[in-house]
Coordinates of N, CA and C and ligand atoms in Angstrom, one line a residue:
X1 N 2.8 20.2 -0.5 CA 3.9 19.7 0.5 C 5.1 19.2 -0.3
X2 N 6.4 19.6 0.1 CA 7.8 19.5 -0.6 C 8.4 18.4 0.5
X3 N 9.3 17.8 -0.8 CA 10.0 16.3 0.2 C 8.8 14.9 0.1
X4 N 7.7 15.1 -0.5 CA 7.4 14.0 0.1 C 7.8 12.7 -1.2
X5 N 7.7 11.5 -0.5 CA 8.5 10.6 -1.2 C 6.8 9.7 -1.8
X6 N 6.7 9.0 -2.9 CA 5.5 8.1 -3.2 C 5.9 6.9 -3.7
X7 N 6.6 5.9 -3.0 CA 7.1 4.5 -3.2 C 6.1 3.5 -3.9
X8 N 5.9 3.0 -5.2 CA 5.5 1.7 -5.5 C 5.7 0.7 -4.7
X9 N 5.0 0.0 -4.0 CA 5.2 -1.3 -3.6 C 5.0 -2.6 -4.9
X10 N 5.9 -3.1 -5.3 CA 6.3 -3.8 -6.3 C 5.2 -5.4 -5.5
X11 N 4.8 -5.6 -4.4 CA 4.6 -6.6 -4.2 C 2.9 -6.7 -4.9
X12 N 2.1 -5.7 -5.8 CA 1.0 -5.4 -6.2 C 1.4 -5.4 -7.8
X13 N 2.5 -5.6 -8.1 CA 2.6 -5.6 -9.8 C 2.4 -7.0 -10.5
X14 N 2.5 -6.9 -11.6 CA 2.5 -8.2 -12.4 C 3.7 -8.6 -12.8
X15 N 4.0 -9.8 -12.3 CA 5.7 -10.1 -12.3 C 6.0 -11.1 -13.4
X16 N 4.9 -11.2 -14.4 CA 5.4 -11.3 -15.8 C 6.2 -10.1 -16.5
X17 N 5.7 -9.0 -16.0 CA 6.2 -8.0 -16.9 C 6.9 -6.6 -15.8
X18 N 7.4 -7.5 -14.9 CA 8.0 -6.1 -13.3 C 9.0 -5.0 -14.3
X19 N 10.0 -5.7 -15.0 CA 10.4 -4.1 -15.2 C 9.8 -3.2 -16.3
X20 N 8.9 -4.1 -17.4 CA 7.9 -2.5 -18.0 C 7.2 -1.7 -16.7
X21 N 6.9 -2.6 -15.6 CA 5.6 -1.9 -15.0 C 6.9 -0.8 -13.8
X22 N 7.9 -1.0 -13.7 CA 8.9 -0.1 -12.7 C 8.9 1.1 -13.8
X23 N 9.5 0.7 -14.7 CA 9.8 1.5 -16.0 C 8.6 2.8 -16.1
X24 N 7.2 2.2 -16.1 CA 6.1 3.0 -16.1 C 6.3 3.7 -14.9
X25 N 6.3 3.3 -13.7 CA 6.1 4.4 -12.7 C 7.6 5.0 -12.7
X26 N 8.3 5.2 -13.1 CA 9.6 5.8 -12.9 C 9.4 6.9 -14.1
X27 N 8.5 6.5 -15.6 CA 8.5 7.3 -15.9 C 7.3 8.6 -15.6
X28 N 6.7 8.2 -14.7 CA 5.8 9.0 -13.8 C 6.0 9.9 -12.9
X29 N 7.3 9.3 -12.5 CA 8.2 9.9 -11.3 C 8.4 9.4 -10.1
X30 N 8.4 8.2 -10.3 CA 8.7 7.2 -9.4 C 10.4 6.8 -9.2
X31 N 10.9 7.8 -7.8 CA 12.4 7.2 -7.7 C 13.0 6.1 -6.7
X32 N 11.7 5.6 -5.9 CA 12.0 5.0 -5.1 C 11.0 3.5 -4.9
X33 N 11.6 2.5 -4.7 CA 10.3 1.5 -4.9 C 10.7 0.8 -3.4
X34 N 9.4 0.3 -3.1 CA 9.2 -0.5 -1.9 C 9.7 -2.5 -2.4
X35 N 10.0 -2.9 -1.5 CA 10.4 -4.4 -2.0 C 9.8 -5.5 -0.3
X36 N 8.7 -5.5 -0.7 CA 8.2 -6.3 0.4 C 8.6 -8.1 0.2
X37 N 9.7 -8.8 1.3 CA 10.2 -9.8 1.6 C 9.5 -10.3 2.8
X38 N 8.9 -11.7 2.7 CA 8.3 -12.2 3.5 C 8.5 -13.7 3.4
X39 N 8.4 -14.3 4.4 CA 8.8 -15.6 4.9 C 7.9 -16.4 5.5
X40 N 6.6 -16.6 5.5 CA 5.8 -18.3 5.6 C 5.9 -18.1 7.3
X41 N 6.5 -16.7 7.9 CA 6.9 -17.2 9.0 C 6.4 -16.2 10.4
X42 N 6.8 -15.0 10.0 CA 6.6 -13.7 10.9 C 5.3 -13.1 10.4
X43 N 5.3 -13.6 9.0 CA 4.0 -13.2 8.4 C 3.2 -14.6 7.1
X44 N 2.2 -14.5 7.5 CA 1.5 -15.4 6.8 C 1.4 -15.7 5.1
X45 N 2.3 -15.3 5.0 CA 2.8 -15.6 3.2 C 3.8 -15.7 3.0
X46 N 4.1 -15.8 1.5 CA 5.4 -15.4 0.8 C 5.6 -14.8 0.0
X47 N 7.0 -14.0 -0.4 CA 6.9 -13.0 -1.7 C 8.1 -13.7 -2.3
X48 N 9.2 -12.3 -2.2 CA 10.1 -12.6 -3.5 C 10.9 -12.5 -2.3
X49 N 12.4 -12.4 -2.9 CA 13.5 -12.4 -2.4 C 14.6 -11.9 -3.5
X50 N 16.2 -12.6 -2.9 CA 17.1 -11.9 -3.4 C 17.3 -11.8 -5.2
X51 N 16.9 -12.8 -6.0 CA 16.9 -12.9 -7.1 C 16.3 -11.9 -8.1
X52 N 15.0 -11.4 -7.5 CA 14.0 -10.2 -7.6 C 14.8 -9.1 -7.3
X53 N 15.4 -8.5 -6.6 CA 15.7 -7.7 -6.2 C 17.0 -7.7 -7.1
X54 N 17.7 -8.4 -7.7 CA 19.1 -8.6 -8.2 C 18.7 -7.8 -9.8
X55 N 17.8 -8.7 -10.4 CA 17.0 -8.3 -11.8 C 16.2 -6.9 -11.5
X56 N 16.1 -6.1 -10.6 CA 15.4 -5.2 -10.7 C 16.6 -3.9 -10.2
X57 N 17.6 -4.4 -10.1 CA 18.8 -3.2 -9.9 C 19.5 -3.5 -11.2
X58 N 19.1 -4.4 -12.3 CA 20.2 -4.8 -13.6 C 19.2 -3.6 -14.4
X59 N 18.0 -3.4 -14.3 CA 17.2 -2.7 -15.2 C 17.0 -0.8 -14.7
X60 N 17.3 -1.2 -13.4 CA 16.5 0.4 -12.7 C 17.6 0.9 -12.0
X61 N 17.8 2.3 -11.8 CA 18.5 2.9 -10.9 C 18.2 3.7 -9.7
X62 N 16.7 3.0 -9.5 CA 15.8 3.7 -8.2 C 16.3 3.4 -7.1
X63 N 15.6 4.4 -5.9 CA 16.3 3.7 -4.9 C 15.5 2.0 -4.4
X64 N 16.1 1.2 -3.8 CA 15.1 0.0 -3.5 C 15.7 -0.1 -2.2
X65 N 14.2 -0.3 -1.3 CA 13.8 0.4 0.0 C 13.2 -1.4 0.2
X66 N 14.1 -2.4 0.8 CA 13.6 -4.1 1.5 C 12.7 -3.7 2.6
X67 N 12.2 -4.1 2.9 CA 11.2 -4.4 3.9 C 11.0 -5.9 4.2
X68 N 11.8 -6.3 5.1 CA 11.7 -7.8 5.7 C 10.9 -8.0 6.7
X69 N 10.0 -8.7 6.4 CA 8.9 -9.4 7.1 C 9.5 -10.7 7.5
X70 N 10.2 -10.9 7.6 CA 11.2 -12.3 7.8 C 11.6 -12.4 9.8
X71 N 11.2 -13.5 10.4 CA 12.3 -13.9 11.6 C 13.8 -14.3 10.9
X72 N 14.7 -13.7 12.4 CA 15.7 -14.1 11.9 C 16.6 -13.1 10.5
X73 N 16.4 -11.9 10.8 CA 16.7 -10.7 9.7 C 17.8 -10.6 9.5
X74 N 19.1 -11.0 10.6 CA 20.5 -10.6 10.3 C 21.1 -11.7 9.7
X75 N 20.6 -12.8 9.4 CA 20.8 -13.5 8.2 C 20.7 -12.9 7.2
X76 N 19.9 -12.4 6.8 CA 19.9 -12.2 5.2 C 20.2 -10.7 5.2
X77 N 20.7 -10.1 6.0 CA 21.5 -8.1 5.9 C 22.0 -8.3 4.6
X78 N 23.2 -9.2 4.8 CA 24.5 -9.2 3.7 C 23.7 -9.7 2.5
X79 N 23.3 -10.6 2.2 CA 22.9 -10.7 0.7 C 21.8 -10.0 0.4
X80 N 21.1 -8.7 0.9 CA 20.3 -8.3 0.3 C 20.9 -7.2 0.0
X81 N 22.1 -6.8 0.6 CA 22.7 -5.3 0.9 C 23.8 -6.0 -0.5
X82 N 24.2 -7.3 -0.7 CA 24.5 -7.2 -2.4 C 24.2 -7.7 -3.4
X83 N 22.8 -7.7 -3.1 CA 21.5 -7.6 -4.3 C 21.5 -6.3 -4.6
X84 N 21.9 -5.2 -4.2 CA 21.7 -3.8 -4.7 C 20.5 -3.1 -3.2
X85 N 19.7 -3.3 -2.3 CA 19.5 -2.7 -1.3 C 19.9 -1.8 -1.2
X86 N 19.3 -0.4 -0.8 CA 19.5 1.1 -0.5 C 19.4 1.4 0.8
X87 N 18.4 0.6 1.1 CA 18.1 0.6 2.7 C 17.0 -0.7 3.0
X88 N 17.5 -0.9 4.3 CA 16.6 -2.1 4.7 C 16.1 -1.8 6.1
X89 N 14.9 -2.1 6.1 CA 13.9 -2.0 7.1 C 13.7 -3.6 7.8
X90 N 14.0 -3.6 9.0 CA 13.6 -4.9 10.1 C 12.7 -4.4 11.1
X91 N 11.6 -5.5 11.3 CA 10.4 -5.6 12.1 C 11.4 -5.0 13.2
X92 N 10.7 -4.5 14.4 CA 10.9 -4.2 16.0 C 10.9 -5.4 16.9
X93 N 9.7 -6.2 16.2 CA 8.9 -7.0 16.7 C 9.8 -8.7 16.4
X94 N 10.5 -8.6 15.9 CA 11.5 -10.0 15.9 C 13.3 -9.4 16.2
X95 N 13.4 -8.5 16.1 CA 14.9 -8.1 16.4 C 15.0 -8.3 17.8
X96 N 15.4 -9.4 18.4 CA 15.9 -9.6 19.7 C 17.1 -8.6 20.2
X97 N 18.3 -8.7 19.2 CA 19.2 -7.7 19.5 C 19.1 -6.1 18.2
X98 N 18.0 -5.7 18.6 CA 18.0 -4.2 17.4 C 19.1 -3.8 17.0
X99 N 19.7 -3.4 18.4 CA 20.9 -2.5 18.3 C 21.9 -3.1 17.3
X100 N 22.1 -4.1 17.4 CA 23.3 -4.4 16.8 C 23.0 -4.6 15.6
X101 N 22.0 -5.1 15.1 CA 21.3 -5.4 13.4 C 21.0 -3.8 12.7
X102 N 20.8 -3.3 13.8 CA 20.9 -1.7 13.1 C 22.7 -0.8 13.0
X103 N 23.2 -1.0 13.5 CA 24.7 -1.0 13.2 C 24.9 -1.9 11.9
X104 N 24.7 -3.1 12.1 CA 25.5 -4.2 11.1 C 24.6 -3.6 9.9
X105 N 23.1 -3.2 9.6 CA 23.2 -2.5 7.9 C 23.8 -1.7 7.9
X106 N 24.1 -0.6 8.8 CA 24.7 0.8 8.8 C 26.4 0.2 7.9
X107 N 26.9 -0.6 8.5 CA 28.5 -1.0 8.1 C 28.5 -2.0 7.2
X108 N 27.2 -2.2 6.4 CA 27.2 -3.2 5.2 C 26.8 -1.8 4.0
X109 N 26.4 -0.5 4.8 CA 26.5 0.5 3.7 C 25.4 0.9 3.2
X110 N 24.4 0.3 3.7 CA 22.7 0.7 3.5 C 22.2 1.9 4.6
X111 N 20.9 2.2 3.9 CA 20.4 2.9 5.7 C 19.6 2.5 5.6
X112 N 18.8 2.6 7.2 CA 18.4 1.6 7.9 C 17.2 1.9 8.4
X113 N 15.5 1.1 8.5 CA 14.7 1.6 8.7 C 14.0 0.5 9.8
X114 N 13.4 1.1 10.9 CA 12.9 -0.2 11.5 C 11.0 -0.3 11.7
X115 N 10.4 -0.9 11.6 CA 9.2 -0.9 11.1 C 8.5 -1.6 12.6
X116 N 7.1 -0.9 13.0 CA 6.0 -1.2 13.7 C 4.8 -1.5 13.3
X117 N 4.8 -3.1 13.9 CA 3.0 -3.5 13.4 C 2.7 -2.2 14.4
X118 N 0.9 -2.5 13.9 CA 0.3 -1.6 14.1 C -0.2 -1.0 15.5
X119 N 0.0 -2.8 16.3 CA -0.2 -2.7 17.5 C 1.1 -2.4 18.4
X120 N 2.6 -1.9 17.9 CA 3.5 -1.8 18.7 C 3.7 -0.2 18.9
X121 N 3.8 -0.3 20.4 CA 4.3 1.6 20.0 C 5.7 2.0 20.3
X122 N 5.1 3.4 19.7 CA 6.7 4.0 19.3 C 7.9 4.4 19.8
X123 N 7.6 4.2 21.0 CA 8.3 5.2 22.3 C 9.0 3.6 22.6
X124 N 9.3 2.2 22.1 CA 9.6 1.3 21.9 C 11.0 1.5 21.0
X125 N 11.4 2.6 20.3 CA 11.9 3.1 19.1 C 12.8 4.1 20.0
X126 N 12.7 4.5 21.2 CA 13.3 6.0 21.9 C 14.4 5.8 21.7
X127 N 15.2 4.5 22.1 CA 16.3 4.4 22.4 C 17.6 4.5 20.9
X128 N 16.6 4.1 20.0 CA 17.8 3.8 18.6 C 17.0 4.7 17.8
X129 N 16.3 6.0 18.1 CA 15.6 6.6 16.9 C 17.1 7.8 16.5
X130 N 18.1 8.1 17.1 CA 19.2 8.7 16.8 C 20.3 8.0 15.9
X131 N 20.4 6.4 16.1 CA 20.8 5.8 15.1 C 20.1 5.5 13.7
X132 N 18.9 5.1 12.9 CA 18.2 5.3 12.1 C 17.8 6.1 11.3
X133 N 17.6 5.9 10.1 CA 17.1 6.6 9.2 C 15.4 7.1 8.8
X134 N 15.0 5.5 9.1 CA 13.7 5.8 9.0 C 12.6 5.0 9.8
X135 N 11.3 5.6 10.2 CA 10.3 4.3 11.1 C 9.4 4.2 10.1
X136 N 8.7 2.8 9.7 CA 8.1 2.4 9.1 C 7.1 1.7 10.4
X137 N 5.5 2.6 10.3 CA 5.0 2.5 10.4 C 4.0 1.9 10.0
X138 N 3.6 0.4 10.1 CA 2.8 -0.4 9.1 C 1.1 -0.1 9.6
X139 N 0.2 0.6 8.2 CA -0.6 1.2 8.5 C -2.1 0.0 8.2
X140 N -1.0 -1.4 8.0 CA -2.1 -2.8 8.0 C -1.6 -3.6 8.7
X141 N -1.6 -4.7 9.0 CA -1.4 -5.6 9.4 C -0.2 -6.5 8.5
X142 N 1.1 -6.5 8.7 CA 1.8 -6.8 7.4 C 1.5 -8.4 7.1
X143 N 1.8 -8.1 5.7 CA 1.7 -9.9 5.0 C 0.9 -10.1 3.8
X144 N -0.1 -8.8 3.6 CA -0.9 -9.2 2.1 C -0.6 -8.0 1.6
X145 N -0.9 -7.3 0.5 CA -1.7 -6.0 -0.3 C -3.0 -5.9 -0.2
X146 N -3.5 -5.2 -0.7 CA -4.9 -4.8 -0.7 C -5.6 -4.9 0.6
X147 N -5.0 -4.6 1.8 CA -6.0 -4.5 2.9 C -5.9 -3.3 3.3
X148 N -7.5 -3.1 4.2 CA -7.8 -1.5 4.5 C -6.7 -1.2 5.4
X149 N -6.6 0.3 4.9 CA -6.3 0.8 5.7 C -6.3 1.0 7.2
X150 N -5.6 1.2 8.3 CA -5.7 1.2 9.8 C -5.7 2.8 10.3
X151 N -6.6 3.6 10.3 CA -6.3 5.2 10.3 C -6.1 5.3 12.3
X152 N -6.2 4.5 13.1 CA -5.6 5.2 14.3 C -4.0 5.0 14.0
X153 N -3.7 4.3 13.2 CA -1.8 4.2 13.2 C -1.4 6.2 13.1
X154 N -1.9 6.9 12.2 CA -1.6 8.0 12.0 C -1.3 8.9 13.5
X155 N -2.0 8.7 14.3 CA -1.4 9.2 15.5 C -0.3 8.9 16.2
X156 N 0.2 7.4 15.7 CA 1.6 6.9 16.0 C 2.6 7.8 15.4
X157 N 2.1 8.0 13.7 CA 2.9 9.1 12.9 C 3.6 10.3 13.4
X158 N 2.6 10.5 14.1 CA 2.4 11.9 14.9 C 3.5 12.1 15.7
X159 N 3.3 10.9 17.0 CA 4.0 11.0 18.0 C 5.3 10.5 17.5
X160 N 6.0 9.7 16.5 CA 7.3 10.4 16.0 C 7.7 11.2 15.9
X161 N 6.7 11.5 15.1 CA 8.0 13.3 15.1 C 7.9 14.1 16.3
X162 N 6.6 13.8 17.1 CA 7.1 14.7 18.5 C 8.3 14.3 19.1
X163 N 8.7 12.7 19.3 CA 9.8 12.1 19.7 C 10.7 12.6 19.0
X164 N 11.4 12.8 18.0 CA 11.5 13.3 17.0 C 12.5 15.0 17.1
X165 N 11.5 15.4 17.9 CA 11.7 17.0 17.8 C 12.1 17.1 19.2
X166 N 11.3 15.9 20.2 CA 11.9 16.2 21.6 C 13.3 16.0 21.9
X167 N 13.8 15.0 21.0 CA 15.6 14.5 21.0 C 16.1 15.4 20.5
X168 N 15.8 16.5 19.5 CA 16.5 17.2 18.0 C 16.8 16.4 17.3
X169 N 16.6 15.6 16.6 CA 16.8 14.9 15.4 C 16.3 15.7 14.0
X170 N 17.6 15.6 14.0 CA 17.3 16.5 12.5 C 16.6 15.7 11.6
X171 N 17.2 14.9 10.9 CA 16.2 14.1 10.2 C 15.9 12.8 10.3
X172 N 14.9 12.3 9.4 CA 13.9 10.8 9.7 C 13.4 11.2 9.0
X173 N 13.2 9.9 7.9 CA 11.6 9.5 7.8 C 10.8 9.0 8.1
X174 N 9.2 9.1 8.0 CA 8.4 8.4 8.8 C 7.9 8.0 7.3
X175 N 7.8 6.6 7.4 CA 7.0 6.2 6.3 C 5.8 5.0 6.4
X176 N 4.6 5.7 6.0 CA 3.2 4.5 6.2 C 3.5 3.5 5.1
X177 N 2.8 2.6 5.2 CA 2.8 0.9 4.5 C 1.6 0.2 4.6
X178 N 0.7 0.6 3.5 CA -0.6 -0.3 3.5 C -1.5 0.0 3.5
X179 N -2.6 0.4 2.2 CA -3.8 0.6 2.3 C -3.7 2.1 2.0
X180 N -2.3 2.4 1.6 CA -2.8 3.7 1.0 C -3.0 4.4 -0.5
X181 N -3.7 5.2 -0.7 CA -3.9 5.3 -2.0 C -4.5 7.1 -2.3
X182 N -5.3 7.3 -3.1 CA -5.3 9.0 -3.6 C -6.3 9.3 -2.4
X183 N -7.1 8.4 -1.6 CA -8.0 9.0 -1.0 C -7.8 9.5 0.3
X184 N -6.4 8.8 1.1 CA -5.7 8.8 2.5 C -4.3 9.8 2.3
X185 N -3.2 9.4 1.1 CA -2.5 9.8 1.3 C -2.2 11.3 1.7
X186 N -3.1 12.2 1.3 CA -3.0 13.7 2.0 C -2.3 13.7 3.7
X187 N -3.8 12.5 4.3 CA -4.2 12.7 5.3 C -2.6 12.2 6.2
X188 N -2.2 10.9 5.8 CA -0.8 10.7 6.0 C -0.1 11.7 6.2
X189 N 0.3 12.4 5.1 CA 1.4 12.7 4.9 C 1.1 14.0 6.2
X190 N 0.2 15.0 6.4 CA -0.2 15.6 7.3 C 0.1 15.1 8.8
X191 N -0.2 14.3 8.6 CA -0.1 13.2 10.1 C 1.5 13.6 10.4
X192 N 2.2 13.6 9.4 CA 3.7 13.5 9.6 C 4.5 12.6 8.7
X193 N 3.6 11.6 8.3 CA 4.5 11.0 6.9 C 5.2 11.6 5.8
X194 N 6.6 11.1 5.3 CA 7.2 12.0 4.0 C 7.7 10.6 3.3
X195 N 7.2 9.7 3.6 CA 7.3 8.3 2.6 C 6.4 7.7 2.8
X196 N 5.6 7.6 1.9 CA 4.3 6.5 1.3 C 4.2 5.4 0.4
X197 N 4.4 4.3 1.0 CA 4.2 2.9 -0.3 C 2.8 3.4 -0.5
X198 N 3.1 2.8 -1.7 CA 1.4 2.1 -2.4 C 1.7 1.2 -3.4
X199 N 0.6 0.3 -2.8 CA 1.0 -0.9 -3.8 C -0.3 -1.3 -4.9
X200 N -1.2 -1.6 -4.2 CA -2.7 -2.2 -5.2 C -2.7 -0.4 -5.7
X201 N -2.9 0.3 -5.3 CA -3.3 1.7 -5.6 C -2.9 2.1 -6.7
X202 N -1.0 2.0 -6.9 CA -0.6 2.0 -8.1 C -0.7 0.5 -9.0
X203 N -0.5 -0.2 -8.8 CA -0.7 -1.2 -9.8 C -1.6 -1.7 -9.7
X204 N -2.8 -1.8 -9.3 CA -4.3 -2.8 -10.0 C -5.2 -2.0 -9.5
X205 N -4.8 -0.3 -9.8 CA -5.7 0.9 -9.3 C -6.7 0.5 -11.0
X206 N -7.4 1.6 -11.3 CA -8.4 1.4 -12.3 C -7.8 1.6 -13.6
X207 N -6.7 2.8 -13.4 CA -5.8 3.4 -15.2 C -4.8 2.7 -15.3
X208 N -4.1 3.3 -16.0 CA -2.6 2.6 -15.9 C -1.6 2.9 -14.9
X209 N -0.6 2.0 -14.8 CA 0.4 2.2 -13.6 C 0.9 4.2 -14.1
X210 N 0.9 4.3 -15.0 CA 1.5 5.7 -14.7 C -0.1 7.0 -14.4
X211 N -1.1 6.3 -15.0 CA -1.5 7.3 -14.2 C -2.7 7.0 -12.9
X212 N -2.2 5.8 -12.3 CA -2.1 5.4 -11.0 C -1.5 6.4 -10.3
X213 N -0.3 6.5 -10.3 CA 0.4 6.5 -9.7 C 0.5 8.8 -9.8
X214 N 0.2 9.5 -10.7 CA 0.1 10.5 -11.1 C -1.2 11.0 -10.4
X215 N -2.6 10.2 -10.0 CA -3.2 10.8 -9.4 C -2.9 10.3 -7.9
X216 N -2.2 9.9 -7.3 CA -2.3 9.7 -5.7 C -1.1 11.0 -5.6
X217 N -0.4 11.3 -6.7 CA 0.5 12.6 -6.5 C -0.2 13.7 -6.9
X218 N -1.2 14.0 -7.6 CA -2.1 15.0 -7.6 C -2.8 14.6 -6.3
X219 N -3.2 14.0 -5.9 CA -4.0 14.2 -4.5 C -3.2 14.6 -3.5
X220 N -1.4 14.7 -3.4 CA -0.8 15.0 -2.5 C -0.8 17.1 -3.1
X221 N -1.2 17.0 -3.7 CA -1.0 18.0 -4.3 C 0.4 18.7 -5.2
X222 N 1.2 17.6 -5.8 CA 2.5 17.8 -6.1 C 2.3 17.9 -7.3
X223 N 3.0 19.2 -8.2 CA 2.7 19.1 -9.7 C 3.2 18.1 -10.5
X224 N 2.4 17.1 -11.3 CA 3.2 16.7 -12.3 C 3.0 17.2 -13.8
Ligands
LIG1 C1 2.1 -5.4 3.4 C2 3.2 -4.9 2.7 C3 2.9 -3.6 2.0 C4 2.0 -3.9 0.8 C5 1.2 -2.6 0.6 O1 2.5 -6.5 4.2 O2 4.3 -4.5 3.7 O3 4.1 -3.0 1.5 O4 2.7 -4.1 -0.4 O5 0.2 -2.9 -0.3 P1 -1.1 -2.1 -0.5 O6 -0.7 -0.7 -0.9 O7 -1.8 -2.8 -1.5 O8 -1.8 -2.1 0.9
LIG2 ZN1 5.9 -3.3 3.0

């Protein structure tokens, strides 16, 4: 399968050492990294923020793909979009006014992805899936790493791209988040996925981050 994207989730590394371990998967073939931001608040933990993400655009020229788990998201658009942000993803599920938080990344110069727990559906998404870039389909429960996988989400997958194909939308991506790794990601990406985080899978899988991250792309079947 051609196009498909295999994002590190940086929230699974060791942040004594985050840019050898980016460095490693980039030298793997890693162009794109996930940056999970979370707030004590929408979700039951905390990560990193804009400082993280500042130091990680001074070393790397990947794309960096935010994911705010945060209430309250159009606060922080602007300083994450110049921390270096490529695109920023907001919950469904806290954006009171979508519309207009999806515009304002659009005119801060990012693109823009908007993300479903697992229990929200997608046809919730009808109205702004012609303004966006991508649906981030969260395939756990957001707020930790290393939790199982949720495999009825993949039929949500699905029904994107029917939505998808029913409007003509030329392009989207659909990308899963959570619990994936060499043994699911096929099945994703089939479902309809062409962006896959992985976070424990590549970094505290059993080898090294590079060839972590080399067999969940042999299992997509992509040469490396
Ligand atoms: C979960 C985060 C995910 C997480 C995925 O709330 O949004 O991006 O890092 O981690 P794994 O791949 O370990 O499930
Ligand atoms: Zn995430």
């Amino acid at each position: 399968m051609s196009g498909l994207v295999l994002a590190p989730s940086i929230l699974a590394a060791d942040y004594a050492c985050l840019g050898e371990q980016v460095r490693e998967a980039e030298e793997a073939g890693a162009a794109w990294f996930h940056v999970d931001v979370m707030d004590g608040h929408f979700v039951p933990n905390l990560s990193i923020g804009i400082p993280v993400l500042e130091s990680l655009k001074a070393v790397s020229d990947s794309f960096m793909d935010v994911h705010l788990m945060i209430d309250n998201p159009e606060v922080f658009l602007e300083p994450f979009t110049a921390a270096g942000a490529d695109l920023i993803t907001i919950h469904q599920e806290v954006a009171t006014h979508l519309h207009r938080d999806i515009h304002e990344i659009r005119r801060l110069g990012c693109k823009v992805g908007v993300a479903l727990n697992p229990s929200t559906p997608p046809e919730t998404l009808r109205e702004m899936l012609p303004a966006i870039d991508l649906v981030l389909c969260m395939t756990v429960n957001p707020g930790f790493g290393g939790q199982a996988f949720i495999p009825e989400v993949l039929d949500k997958v699905t029904r994107v791209r029917e939505m998808q194909a029913q409007m003509g939308i030329d392009s989207l991506h659909v990308q899963v988040d959570g619990g994936i790794g060499a043994g699911n990601a096929l099945r994703a990406a089939r479902a309809g996925a062409d962006v896959l985080v992985a976070g424990s899978s590549v970094f505290r899988g059993a080898g090294s981050v590079g060839d972590n991250y080399r067999g969940i792309l042999r299992a997509l079947a992509i040469e490396v």
